[in-house]
Amino acid sequence: MAKNDDQNLLKKIIAHSKEYGYVFPSSEIYDGLSATYDYGQYGAELKKNIRDYWWKAMVQMNENIVGIDASIFMHPTTWKASGHVDAFNDPMIDNKDSKKRYRADVLIEDFVAKIEAKIDKEVTKAEKRFGDAFNKEEFLSTNGRVLDNQKKIDTINARFKKDIEEENFDDLKLLIEELGIACPVSGSKNWTEVKQFNLMFSTELGAVTEGASKIYLRPETAQGIFVNYLNVQKTGRLKLPFGIAQTGKAFRNEIIARQFIFRMREFEQMEMQFFIKPGTEMEWYENWKEKRINWHKSLGLGEENYRFHDHLNLAHYANAACDIEFNFPMGFKELEGIHSRTDFDLKAHEEFSGKKLQFFDSEEERSYVPYVVETSIGLDRMFLAVLSSAYTEETLEDGSSRIVLRIPPVLAPVKAAVLPLVNKDGLPEKAREIMEELKYSVNVQMDVKDAIGRRYRRQDAIGTPYCITVDHQTLEDGMVTIRERDSMEQRRVSVDEVVAEIEKAVDLKQLLKTL
Ligand code: ATP
Protein backbone atom coordinates (compact mmCIF):
# COMPACT_ATOMS: atom_id res chain seq x y z
CA MET A 1 0.00 0.00 0.00
CA ALA A 2 1.52 3.30 -1.05
CA LYS A 3 1.45 5.49 2.00
CA ASN A 4 0.11 8.72 0.75
CA ASP A 5 -2.65 7.00 -1.20
CA ASP A 6 -4.36 6.55 2.09
CA GLN A 7 -5.43 9.74 3.84
CA ASN A 8 -6.63 7.70 6.76
CA LEU A 9 -3.39 5.89 7.39
CA LEU A 10 -2.46 8.00 10.41
CA LYS A 11 -5.91 7.46 11.91
CA LYS A 12 -5.59 3.73 11.37
CA ILE A 13 -2.15 3.69 12.98
CA ILE A 14 -3.45 5.60 15.99
CA ALA A 15 -6.35 3.16 16.39
CA HIS A 16 -4.10 0.14 15.90
CA SER A 17 -1.53 1.47 18.37
CA LYS A 18 -4.22 1.81 20.99
CA GLU A 19 -5.86 -1.54 20.33
CA TYR A 20 -2.61 -3.46 20.45
CA GLY A 21 -0.88 -1.84 23.43
CA TYR A 22 1.55 0.40 21.60
CA VAL A 23 0.42 3.94 22.43
CA PHE A 24 -2.43 5.18 24.62
CA PRO A 25 -3.70 8.74 25.05
CA SER A 26 -2.26 9.90 28.38
CA SER A 27 -4.57 9.80 31.43
CA GLU A 28 -7.34 8.58 29.18
CA ILE A 29 -9.75 7.84 32.03
CA TYR A 30 -9.86 11.62 32.52
CA ASP A 31 -10.39 12.13 28.78
CA GLY A 32 -6.70 12.50 28.08
CA LEU A 33 -4.41 15.51 27.95
CA SER A 34 -3.76 17.06 24.59
CA ALA A 35 -0.54 16.03 22.84
CA THR A 36 0.62 13.67 25.59
CA TYR A 37 0.74 9.95 25.09
CA ASP A 38 1.72 6.90 27.09
CA TYR A 39 3.60 4.01 25.59
CA GLY A 40 2.01 0.67 26.36
CA GLN A 41 3.58 -2.74 26.80
CA TYR A 42 4.68 -3.13 23.17
CA GLY A 43 5.34 0.55 22.57
CA ALA A 44 7.76 0.69 25.48
CA GLU A 45 9.67 -2.28 24.05
CA LEU A 46 9.83 -0.81 20.56
CA LYS A 47 10.99 2.52 21.95
CA LYS A 48 13.66 0.81 24.03
CA ASN A 49 14.86 -1.18 21.03
CA ILE A 50 15.16 1.94 18.85
CA ARG A 51 16.99 3.73 21.67
CA ASP A 52 19.33 0.77 22.13
CA TYR A 53 20.15 0.64 18.43
CA TRP A 54 20.89 4.36 18.38
CA TRP A 55 22.98 4.17 21.57
CA LYS A 56 25.00 1.20 20.40
CA ALA A 57 25.55 2.69 16.95
CA MET A 58 26.79 5.90 18.58
CA VAL A 59 28.57 4.92 21.77
CA GLN A 60 29.56 1.30 21.40
CA MET A 61 30.59 1.53 17.73
CA ASN A 62 32.67 4.69 18.07
CA GLU A 63 35.70 4.64 20.33
CA ASN A 64 35.63 8.40 20.56
CA ILE A 65 31.98 8.80 21.61
CA VAL A 66 30.81 8.41 25.19
CA GLY A 67 27.33 8.62 26.67
CA ILE A 68 25.99 10.55 29.65
CA ASP A 69 22.68 11.05 31.44
CA ALA A 70 22.18 14.64 32.60
CA SER A 71 19.27 15.92 34.64
CA ILE A 72 16.18 17.57 33.18
CA PHE A 73 16.39 20.55 35.52
CA MET A 74 19.38 22.76 34.98
CA HIS A 75 20.62 26.03 36.43
CA PRO A 76 18.37 28.72 34.89
CA THR A 77 21.36 30.64 33.55
CA THR A 78 21.96 27.71 31.20
CA TRP A 79 18.94 28.82 29.18
CA LYS A 80 19.97 32.43 29.21
CA ALA A 81 23.37 31.43 27.81
CA SER A 82 21.95 29.05 25.22
CA GLY A 83 19.66 31.77 23.90
CA HIS A 84 16.48 29.88 24.75
CA VAL A 85 15.10 32.51 27.14
CA ASP A 86 15.38 35.22 24.52
CA ALA A 87 15.13 33.37 21.24
CA PHE A 88 13.36 30.03 21.63
CA ASN A 89 10.18 31.44 20.21
CA ASP A 90 7.76 30.50 17.52
CA PRO A 91 5.72 33.12 15.70
CA MET A 92 2.09 32.31 16.38
CA ILE A 93 -1.06 33.57 14.76
CA ASP A 94 -4.70 32.96 15.69
CA ASN A 95 -7.63 32.63 13.39
CA LYS A 96 -10.33 34.91 14.74
CA ASP A 97 -13.20 32.76 13.49
CA SER A 98 -12.10 29.26 14.40
CA LYS A 99 -10.09 30.49 17.43
CA LYS A 100 -7.42 28.01 16.35
CA ARG A 101 -3.77 28.87 16.89
CA TYR A 102 -1.12 28.24 14.26
CA ARG A 103 2.57 28.73 13.75
CA ALA A 104 2.88 31.47 11.15
CA ASP A 105 6.03 29.85 9.72
CA VAL A 106 4.26 26.49 9.36
CA LEU A 107 1.35 28.08 7.49
CA ILE A 108 3.81 29.51 4.99
CA GLU A 109 5.88 26.33 4.75
CA ASP A 110 2.75 24.29 4.08
CA PHE A 111 1.74 26.76 1.37
CA VAL A 112 5.18 26.41 -0.26
CA ALA A 113 4.95 22.60 0.04
CA LYS A 114 1.74 22.72 -2.00
CA ILE A 115 3.51 24.56 -4.82
CA GLU A 116 6.36 22.05 -4.61
CA ALA A 117 3.82 19.27 -4.94
CA LYS A 118 2.56 20.91 -8.15
CA ILE A 119 6.09 20.80 -9.57
CA ASP A 120 6.42 17.15 -8.57
CA LYS A 121 3.16 16.44 -10.35
CA GLU A 122 4.40 18.07 -13.55
CA VAL A 123 7.55 15.96 -13.34
CA THR A 124 5.59 12.73 -12.88
CA LYS A 125 3.36 13.62 -15.81
CA ALA A 126 6.31 14.41 -18.07
CA GLU A 127 8.13 11.28 -16.94
CA LYS A 128 5.18 9.22 -18.13
CA ARG A 129 4.94 11.13 -21.39
CA PHE A 130 8.62 11.01 -22.35
CA GLY A 131 9.53 7.64 -20.91
CA ASP A 132 13.24 6.79 -21.09
CA ALA A 133 14.02 9.97 -23.02
CA PHE A 134 13.02 12.07 -19.99
CA ASN A 135 15.72 14.36 -18.63
CA LYS A 136 14.56 15.66 -15.26
CA GLU A 137 17.14 18.41 -14.90
CA GLU A 138 16.44 19.80 -18.33
CA PHE A 139 12.70 19.64 -17.70
CA LEU A 140 13.03 21.50 -14.40
CA SER A 141 15.09 24.25 -15.98
CA THR A 142 12.96 24.76 -19.10
CA ASN A 143 9.30 23.94 -18.46
CA GLY A 144 7.29 27.15 -18.20
CA ARG A 145 4.87 26.05 -15.51
CA VAL A 146 7.67 24.62 -13.38
CA LEU A 147 9.71 27.80 -13.72
CA ASP A 148 6.73 29.97 -12.75
CA ASN A 149 6.09 27.87 -9.69
CA GLN A 150 9.75 27.79 -8.72
CA LYS A 151 9.88 31.56 -8.99
CA LYS A 152 6.85 31.82 -6.72
CA ILE A 153 8.55 29.56 -4.16
CA ASP A 154 11.79 31.54 -4.28
CA THR A 155 10.01 34.87 -3.85
CA ILE A 156 7.98 33.61 -0.90
CA ASN A 157 10.99 31.97 0.75
CA ALA A 158 13.18 35.05 0.38
CA ARG A 159 10.59 37.32 1.96
CA PHE A 160 9.78 34.78 4.67
CA LYS A 161 13.48 34.39 5.55
CA LYS A 162 13.95 38.15 5.74
CA ASP A 163 10.86 38.58 7.92
CA ILE A 164 12.02 35.91 10.35
CA GLU A 165 15.56 37.28 10.50
CA GLU A 166 14.38 40.82 11.05
CA GLU A 167 11.52 39.73 13.30
CA ASN A 168 9.22 41.68 11.02
CA PHE A 169 5.98 40.10 12.14
CA ASP A 170 3.77 42.73 10.54
CA ASP A 171 5.11 41.72 7.16
CA LEU A 172 4.78 38.04 8.03
CA LYS A 173 1.09 38.62 8.63
CA LEU A 174 0.86 40.57 5.39
CA LEU A 175 2.53 37.70 3.55
CA ILE A 176 -0.01 35.22 4.93
CA GLU A 177 -2.82 37.54 3.81
CA GLU A 178 -1.34 38.19 0.37
CA LEU A 179 -0.88 34.46 -0.24
CA GLY A 180 -4.54 34.03 0.65
CA ILE A 181 -3.76 31.39 3.28
CA ALA A 182 -6.94 30.25 4.98
CA CYS A 183 -7.44 28.52 8.32
CA PRO A 184 -7.58 24.78 7.54
CA VAL A 185 -10.43 24.38 10.04
CA SER A 186 -12.76 27.29 9.23
CA GLY A 187 -11.54 28.29 5.79
CA SER A 188 -11.47 31.85 7.12
CA LYS A 189 -8.73 34.39 6.34
CA ASN A 190 -9.49 36.50 9.37
CA TRP A 191 -6.13 36.50 11.19
CA THR A 192 -4.80 38.18 14.34
CA GLU A 193 -1.37 39.81 14.56
CA VAL A 194 1.66 37.50 14.61
CA LYS A 195 3.19 37.25 18.09
CA GLN A 196 6.25 35.56 19.54
CA PHE A 197 5.62 32.69 21.93
CA ASN A 198 8.34 31.15 24.12
CA LEU A 199 8.28 27.38 24.03
CA MET A 200 9.87 26.64 27.40
CA PHE A 201 7.86 25.29 30.33
CA SER A 202 8.81 26.89 33.60
CA THR A 203 8.29 25.84 37.16
CA GLU A 204 9.54 26.84 40.57
CA LEU A 205 12.37 25.39 42.56
CA GLY A 206 11.81 25.19 46.32
CA ALA A 207 8.77 24.33 48.39
CA VAL A 208 7.71 27.90 49.05
CA THR A 209 7.18 30.52 46.44
CA GLU A 210 9.01 32.99 48.59
CA GLY A 211 12.64 32.86 47.58
CA ALA A 212 11.86 30.28 44.96
CA SER A 213 13.58 30.61 41.66
CA LYS A 214 12.17 30.04 38.25
CA ILE A 215 13.59 27.04 36.48
CA TYR A 216 12.79 25.40 33.17
CA LEU A 217 12.12 21.92 31.96
CA ARG A 218 14.86 21.42 29.40
CA PRO A 219 13.66 22.04 25.83
CA GLU A 220 16.57 20.02 24.43
CA THR A 221 19.04 17.55 25.86
CA ALA A 222 22.01 19.24 24.19
CA GLN A 223 22.71 21.77 26.95
CA GLY A 224 23.22 18.98 29.50
CA ILE A 225 26.09 17.90 27.28
CA PHE A 226 27.59 21.36 26.80
CA VAL A 227 27.70 22.14 30.52
CA ASN A 228 29.43 18.80 31.11
CA TYR A 229 31.89 19.19 28.26
CA LEU A 230 34.88 19.75 30.52
CA ASN A 231 33.88 17.12 33.10
CA VAL A 232 33.68 14.46 30.43
CA GLN A 233 36.71 15.60 28.45
CA LYS A 234 38.92 15.65 31.54
CA THR A 235 37.70 12.50 33.28
CA GLY A 236 37.65 10.58 30.00
CA ARG A 237 40.98 12.11 28.93
CA LEU A 238 39.40 12.65 25.56
CA LYS A 239 41.05 14.34 22.62
CA LEU A 240 39.36 16.14 19.75
CA PRO A 241 37.48 15.00 17.82
CA PHE A 242 35.19 13.26 20.31
CA GLY A 243 31.48 13.03 20.92
CA ILE A 244 29.11 12.97 23.87
CA ALA A 245 25.78 11.22 23.39
CA GLN A 246 22.63 11.35 25.45
CA THR A 247 19.03 10.24 25.31
CA GLY A 248 16.29 11.73 27.43
CA LYS A 249 13.10 13.72 27.78
CA ALA A 250 12.71 17.25 26.48
CA PHE A 251 9.74 19.57 26.88
CA ARG A 252 8.35 22.24 24.59
CA ASN A 253 5.12 24.12 24.92
CA GLU A 254 4.32 23.64 21.24
CA ILE A 255 1.72 26.00 19.86
CA ILE A 256 0.22 23.33 17.73
CA ALA A 257 0.78 19.87 19.05
CA ARG A 258 -0.97 17.41 16.82
CA GLN A 259 -0.36 14.55 14.43
CA PHE A 260 -0.15 11.96 17.18
CA ILE A 261 3.36 11.41 18.56
CA PHE A 262 4.96 13.51 15.81
CA ARG A 263 4.69 16.71 17.80
CA MET A 264 4.26 16.40 21.52
CA ARG A 265 4.86 18.69 24.45
CA GLU A 266 6.88 16.01 26.24
CA PHE A 267 9.10 13.90 24.04
CA GLU A 268 12.40 12.08 23.97
CA GLN A 269 15.51 13.10 22.11
CA MET A 270 18.61 11.17 21.15
CA GLU A 271 21.40 13.66 20.65
CA MET A 272 25.12 13.53 20.05
CA GLN A 273 27.39 16.54 20.17
CA PHE A 274 30.65 16.03 18.35
CA PHE A 275 33.46 18.34 19.49
CA ILE A 276 35.94 19.24 16.79
CA LYS A 277 38.72 21.57 15.84
CA PRO A 278 37.44 24.88 14.41
CA GLY A 279 37.70 24.91 10.65
CA THR A 280 36.94 21.19 10.28
CA GLU A 281 33.19 21.59 10.81
CA MET A 282 32.10 21.24 7.19
CA GLU A 283 33.98 17.98 6.82
CA TRP A 284 32.41 16.60 9.99
CA TYR A 285 29.00 17.95 9.06
CA GLU A 286 29.11 15.98 5.79
CA ASN A 287 30.50 12.97 7.61
CA TRP A 288 27.68 12.90 10.15
CA LYS A 289 25.06 13.44 7.47
CA GLU A 290 26.30 10.31 5.77
CA LYS A 291 26.62 8.29 8.96
CA ARG A 292 23.14 9.16 10.08
CA ILE A 293 21.43 8.45 6.78
CA ASN A 294 23.21 5.08 6.72
CA TRP A 295 21.88 4.32 10.18
CA HIS A 296 18.37 5.00 8.91
CA LYS A 297 18.84 3.02 5.72
CA SER A 298 20.17 0.01 7.63
CA LEU A 299 16.71 -0.49 9.09
CA GLY A 300 15.17 -1.12 5.69
CA LEU A 301 12.20 1.23 6.02
CA GLY A 302 12.64 2.11 2.33
CA GLU A 303 15.38 4.41 1.03
CA GLU A 304 12.80 6.35 -0.98
CA ASN A 305 11.21 7.40 2.30
CA TYR A 306 14.15 9.60 3.32
CA ARG A 307 15.44 12.86 2.00
CA PHE A 308 17.66 15.71 3.16
CA HIS A 309 16.25 19.18 3.54
CA ASP A 310 18.66 22.07 3.97
CA HIS A 311 17.60 24.74 6.42
CA LEU A 312 16.60 28.02 4.92
CA ASN A 313 16.53 29.89 8.21
CA LEU A 314 19.53 28.93 10.27
CA ALA A 315 18.96 28.87 14.01
CA HIS A 316 20.85 31.47 16.01
CA TYR A 317 23.62 28.98 16.79
CA ALA A 318 24.20 27.30 13.43
CA ASN A 319 26.38 27.89 10.37
CA ALA A 320 24.99 24.90 8.45
CA ALA A 321 21.98 22.74 9.17
CA CYS A 322 19.76 20.21 7.53
CA ASP A 323 17.01 17.79 8.39
CA ILE A 324 16.63 14.19 7.49
CA GLU A 325 12.99 14.05 6.49
CA PHE A 326 10.88 10.92 6.49
CA ASN A 327 7.84 10.17 4.42
CA PHE A 328 5.32 10.02 7.28
CA PRO A 329 1.62 9.35 6.54
CA MET A 330 1.19 13.14 6.40
CA GLY A 331 4.07 13.55 3.94
CA PHE A 332 7.79 14.29 4.22
CA LYS A 333 8.56 15.85 7.62
CA GLU A 334 11.58 16.35 9.84
CA LEU A 335 12.77 13.26 11.64
CA GLU A 336 16.29 14.27 12.58
CA GLY A 337 18.36 17.44 12.55
CA ILE A 338 22.06 17.70 11.79
CA HIS A 339 23.53 21.03 12.82
CA SER A 340 26.92 22.66 12.71
CA ARG A 341 26.64 24.72 15.91
CA THR A 342 30.07 26.38 15.74
CA ASP A 343 31.44 27.36 19.19
CA PHE A 344 28.24 29.24 19.99
CA ASP A 345 27.17 27.17 22.99
CA LEU A 346 30.49 26.61 24.71
CA LYS A 347 31.47 30.26 24.22
CA ALA A 348 28.16 31.43 25.64
CA HIS A 349 28.57 29.14 28.67
CA GLU A 350 32.10 30.44 29.15
CA GLU A 351 30.79 33.95 29.16
CA PHE A 352 27.85 33.34 31.49
CA SER A 353 29.66 31.00 33.91
CA GLY A 354 33.08 32.65 33.89
CA LYS A 355 34.65 29.18 33.49
CA LYS A 356 36.94 28.24 30.63
CA LEU A 357 35.48 25.53 28.40
CA GLN A 358 38.38 24.89 26.10
CA PHE A 359 40.62 22.21 24.73
CA PHE A 360 44.39 22.24 24.87
CA ASP A 361 45.67 21.20 21.47
CA SER A 362 49.12 19.74 22.18
CA GLU A 363 50.10 19.77 18.51
CA GLU A 364 49.34 23.42 18.09
CA GLU A 365 50.25 24.21 21.68
CA ARG A 366 47.27 26.42 22.21
CA SER A 367 43.84 26.26 23.80
CA TYR A 368 40.63 26.99 21.98
CA VAL A 369 36.90 26.50 22.25
CA PRO A 370 35.94 23.48 20.14
CA TYR A 371 33.34 23.65 17.41
CA VAL A 372 30.37 21.29 17.51
CA VAL A 373 28.46 19.27 14.95
CA GLU A 374 25.36 17.69 16.45
CA THR A 375 22.93 15.04 15.39
CA SER A 376 19.54 15.25 17.04
CA ILE A 377 16.73 12.79 16.48
CA GLY A 378 13.34 12.53 18.16
CA LEU A 379 12.79 9.03 19.50
CA ASP A 380 9.03 9.38 19.24
CA ARG A 381 9.26 10.51 15.62
CA MET A 382 11.50 7.56 14.86
CA PHE A 383 8.90 5.34 16.53
CA LEU A 384 6.23 6.81 14.24
CA ALA A 385 8.47 6.34 11.20
CA VAL A 386 8.92 2.66 12.08
CA LEU A 387 5.25 2.15 12.80
CA SER A 388 3.97 3.94 9.70
CA SER A 389 6.26 2.05 7.36
CA ALA A 390 5.45 -1.20 9.15
CA TYR A 391 1.67 -0.95 9.14
CA THR A 392 0.29 -3.03 6.27
CA GLU A 393 -3.17 -4.24 5.40
CA GLU A 394 -3.12 -7.33 3.24
CA THR A 395 -5.65 -9.38 1.38
CA LEU A 396 -4.53 -12.98 1.35
CA GLU A 397 -4.94 -15.58 -1.38
CA ASP A 398 -7.94 -17.14 0.34
CA GLY A 399 -9.71 -13.76 0.32
CA SER A 400 -9.25 -13.13 4.05
CA SER A 401 -7.35 -10.09 5.25
CA ARG A 402 -4.77 -9.36 7.88
CA ILE A 403 -3.09 -6.35 9.44
CA VAL A 404 0.59 -6.92 9.92
CA LEU A 405 3.25 -4.71 11.44
CA ARG A 406 6.35 -5.37 9.35
CA ILE A 407 8.67 -3.95 12.01
CA PRO A 408 12.36 -4.74 11.38
CA PRO A 409 12.88 -7.93 13.45
CA VAL A 410 15.72 -6.37 15.51
CA LEU A 411 13.32 -3.67 16.67
CA ALA A 412 10.19 -5.79 17.12
CA PRO A 413 8.85 -5.69 20.70
CA VAL A 414 8.28 -9.45 20.83
CA LYS A 415 10.73 -11.51 18.81
CA ALA A 416 8.95 -14.83 18.95
CA ALA A 417 5.73 -16.36 20.15
CA VAL A 418 5.59 -19.98 21.17
CA LEU A 419 2.21 -21.51 20.40
CA PRO A 420 1.17 -24.98 21.51
CA LEU A 421 -1.32 -26.22 18.92
CA VAL A 422 -3.68 -27.33 21.68
CA ASN A 423 -3.64 -26.45 25.34
CA LYS A 424 -3.26 -30.08 26.53
CA ASP A 425 -1.46 -33.38 25.87
CA GLY A 426 1.88 -32.04 27.15
CA LEU A 427 2.14 -29.41 24.38
CA PRO A 428 1.99 -26.35 26.67
CA GLU A 429 4.76 -27.89 28.79
CA LYS A 430 6.96 -28.40 25.74
CA ALA A 431 6.20 -24.86 24.55
CA ARG A 432 7.18 -23.51 27.95
CA GLU A 433 10.50 -25.34 27.73
CA ILE A 434 11.26 -23.55 24.46
CA MET A 435 10.18 -20.25 25.90
CA GLU A 436 12.36 -20.73 28.97
CA GLU A 437 15.34 -21.26 26.71
CA LEU A 438 14.66 -18.29 24.45
CA LYS A 439 13.81 -15.80 27.16
CA TYR A 440 17.43 -15.33 28.19
CA SER A 441 18.28 -13.76 24.86
CA VAL A 442 15.07 -12.36 23.40
CA ASN A 443 11.65 -11.11 24.41
CA VAL A 444 9.36 -14.08 23.88
CA GLN A 445 5.69 -14.75 24.51
CA MET A 446 3.54 -17.82 24.91
CA ASP A 447 -0.03 -17.81 23.67
CA VAL A 448 -2.35 -20.75 24.25
CA LYS A 449 -5.78 -19.25 23.63
CA ASP A 450 -7.95 -19.51 20.48
CA ALA A 451 -7.44 -21.31 17.20
CA ILE A 452 -3.92 -21.22 15.81
CA GLY A 453 -4.96 -18.98 12.87
CA ARG A 454 -6.27 -16.33 15.23
CA ARG A 455 -3.13 -16.48 17.30
CA TYR A 456 -1.04 -15.93 14.17
CA ARG A 457 -3.14 -12.85 13.32
CA ARG A 458 -2.68 -11.50 16.83
CA GLN A 459 1.09 -11.87 16.54
CA ASP A 460 1.02 -10.29 13.05
CA ALA A 461 -0.84 -7.33 14.51
CA ILE A 462 1.82 -6.73 17.16
CA GLY A 463 4.60 -7.37 14.67
CA THR A 464 6.14 -10.55 16.08
CA PRO A 465 8.53 -11.77 13.37
CA TYR A 466 8.47 -15.47 14.33
CA CYS A 467 5.87 -17.89 15.59
CA ILE A 468 6.96 -21.30 16.82
CA THR A 469 4.22 -23.89 16.82
CA VAL A 470 4.47 -26.97 18.98
CA ASP A 471 2.29 -29.91 17.90
CA HIS A 472 1.91 -33.59 18.78
CA GLN A 473 4.64 -34.51 16.33
CA THR A 474 7.04 -32.23 18.23
CA LEU A 475 6.89 -34.54 21.25
CA GLU A 476 8.07 -37.42 19.08
CA ASP A 477 10.69 -35.89 16.82
CA GLY A 478 11.68 -32.63 18.55
CA MET A 479 10.70 -30.61 15.47
CA VAL A 480 8.56 -27.45 15.55
CA THR A 481 6.99 -25.28 12.87
CA ILE A 482 8.49 -21.86 12.46
CA ARG A 483 6.24 -19.32 10.75
CA GLU A 484 7.70 -16.17 9.34
CA ARG A 485 5.59 -13.03 9.80
CA ASP A 486 6.07 -11.31 6.44
CA SER A 487 6.02 -14.24 4.04
CA MET A 488 3.84 -16.43 6.28
CA GLU A 489 6.06 -19.31 5.18
CA GLN A 490 6.20 -22.28 7.48
CA ARG A 491 9.08 -24.69 7.91
CA ARG A 492 9.85 -27.60 10.17
CA VAL A 493 13.02 -27.20 12.19
CA SER A 494 14.46 -28.81 15.27
CA VAL A 495 13.98 -27.07 18.60
CA ASP A 496 17.73 -26.43 18.94
CA GLU A 497 17.95 -24.84 15.52
CA VAL A 498 14.91 -22.67 16.06
CA VAL A 499 16.42 -21.07 19.12
CA ALA A 500 19.72 -20.35 17.36
CA GLU A 501 17.99 -19.16 14.21
CA ILE A 502 15.81 -16.64 16.02
CA GLU A 503 18.65 -15.38 18.15
CA LYS A 504 20.66 -14.74 15.02
CA ALA A 505 17.86 -13.14 13.03
CA VAL A 506 17.10 -10.57 15.71
CA ASP A 507 20.67 -9.94 16.80
CA LEU A 508 21.55 -6.26 16.71
CA LYS A 509 25.11 -7.26 15.88
CA GLN A 510 24.13 -8.02 12.28
CA LEU A 511 22.76 -4.54 11.83
CA LEU A 512 25.64 -2.80 13.59
CA LYS A 513 28.04 -4.56 11.24
CA THR A 514 26.34 -2.99 8.23
CA LEU A 515 27.03 0.54 9.47
P1 ATP B 1 10.19 21.13 14.33
O1 ATP B 1 10.68 22.07 13.27
O2 ATP B 1 9.46 19.94 13.79
O3 ATP B 1 9.51 21.80 15.48
P2 ATP B 1 12.78 21.38 15.45
O4 ATP B 1 13.58 21.77 14.24
O5 ATP B 1 12.37 22.41 16.42
O6 ATP B 1 11.50 20.52 14.99
P3 ATP B 1 15.01 20.30 16.82
O7 ATP B 1 15.06 21.40 17.81
O8 ATP B 1 16.04 20.23 15.76
O9 ATP B 1 13.54 20.23 16.19
O10 ATP B 1 14.96 18.94 17.64
C1 ATP B 1 15.57 17.76 17.19
C2 ATP B 1 14.59 16.63 16.99
O11 ATP B 1 13.73 16.49 18.10
C3 ATP B 1 13.66 16.84 15.80
O12 ATP B 1 14.26 16.43 14.61
C4 ATP B 1 12.49 15.95 16.16
O13 ATP B 1 12.72 14.61 15.76
C5 ATP B 1 12.46 16.01 17.67
N1 ATP B 1 11.39 16.91 18.12
C6 ATP B 1 11.44 18.26 18.20
N2 ATP B 1 10.28 18.75 18.68
C7 ATP B 1 9.48 17.67 18.92
C8 ATP B 1 8.16 17.52 19.44
N3 ATP B 1 7.44 18.55 19.82
N4 ATP B 1 7.65 16.26 19.52
C9 ATP B 1 8.37 15.19 19.15
N5 ATP B 1 9.62 15.27 18.67
C10 ATP B 1 10.18 16.49 18.56
XYZ file of N, CA and C and ligand atoms in Angstrom, residues 88 103 220 252 254 261-265 267-269 271 311 317 323 334-337 339 376-381, ligand 1:
115
model
N 14.023 31.292 21.964
C 13.363 30.031 21.633
C 11.863 30.281 21.483
N 1.245 28.131 13.892
C 2.571 28.730 13.751
C 2.583 29.407 12.391
N 15.719 20.899 25.248
C 16.573 20.025 24.428
C 17.583 19.394 25.362
N 8.580 20.988 25.320
C 8.349 22.235 24.593
C 6.860 22.520 24.577
N 4.604 23.448 22.670
C 4.325 23.635 21.244
C 2.980 24.340 21.051
N 2.103 11.237 17.829
C 3.357 11.407 18.562
C 4.389 12.191 17.763
N 4.002 12.736 16.601
C 4.963 13.508 15.808
C 5.354 14.790 16.532
N 4.389 15.469 17.081
C 4.686 16.708 17.801
C 4.005 16.683 19.156
N 4.814 16.482 20.180
C 4.263 16.404 21.521
C 4.875 17.489 22.389
N 4.295 17.680 23.552
C 4.864 18.693 24.452
C 5.920 18.048 25.353
N 8.622 14.894 24.996
C 9.101 13.895 24.038
C 10.523 13.498 24.386
N 11.047 12.556 23.645
C 12.396 12.083 23.971
C 13.335 12.355 22.804
N 14.507 12.840 23.140
C 15.513 13.105 22.107
C 16.692 12.157 22.248
N 20.510 12.650 21.233
C 21.398 13.661 20.654
C 22.860 13.288 20.854
N 18.337 23.675 5.737
C 17.605 24.743 6.424
C 17.740 26.065 5.698
N 22.331 29.575 16.445
C 23.618 28.983 16.793
C 24.323 28.310 15.620
N 17.837 18.820 7.755
C 17.005 17.790 8.389
C 17.083 16.530 7.556
N 10.311 16.524 9.122
C 11.581 16.349 9.840
C 11.548 15.190 10.827
N 12.584 14.364 10.710
C 12.769 13.255 11.642
C 13.999 13.521 12.505
N 15.032 14.057 11.877
C 16.289 14.269 12.580
C 16.932 15.556 12.076
N 17.643 16.242 12.967
C 18.360 17.444 12.548
C 19.858 17.227 12.662
N 23.224 19.598 12.736
C 23.532 21.027 12.816
C 25.003 21.260 13.092
N 20.613 15.206 16.061
C 19.538 15.246 17.040
C 18.278 14.619 16.454
N 17.899 13.494 17.025
C 16.731 12.791 16.485
C 15.688 12.613 17.578
N 14.421 12.749 17.213
C 13.342 12.532 18.160
C 12.995 11.053 18.177
N 13.077 10.471 19.380
C 12.793 9.034 19.496
C 11.338 8.732 19.123
N 10.449 9.617 19.528
C 9.033 9.378 19.237
C 8.754 9.466 17.736
N 9.447 10.399 17.076
C 9.255 10.512 15.620
C 9.818 9.288 14.911
P 10.194 21.134 14.333
O 10.684 22.070 13.267
O 9.460 19.941 13.787
O 9.512 21.798 15.482
P 12.777 21.383 15.446
O 13.577 21.765 14.245
O 12.367 22.413 16.416
O 11.496 20.520 14.992
P 15.008 20.305 16.823
O 15.063 21.404 17.807
O 16.037 20.231 15.755
O 13.538 20.234 16.193
O 14.956 18.936 17.640
C 15.571 17.756 17.194
C 14.585 16.630 16.987
O 13.729 16.488 18.097
C 13.662 16.836 15.804
O 14.264 16.432 14.605
C 12.492 15.952 16.162
O 12.717 14.607 15.758
C 12.459 16.009 17.668
N 11.395 16.909 18.125
C 11.437 18.264 18.203
N 10.284 18.746 18.683
C 9.481 17.670 18.919
C 8.157 17.518 19.435
N 7.437 18.549 19.823
N 7.654 16.256 19.524
C 8.375 15.187 19.149
N 9.623 15.272 18.668
C 10.184 16.490 18.557
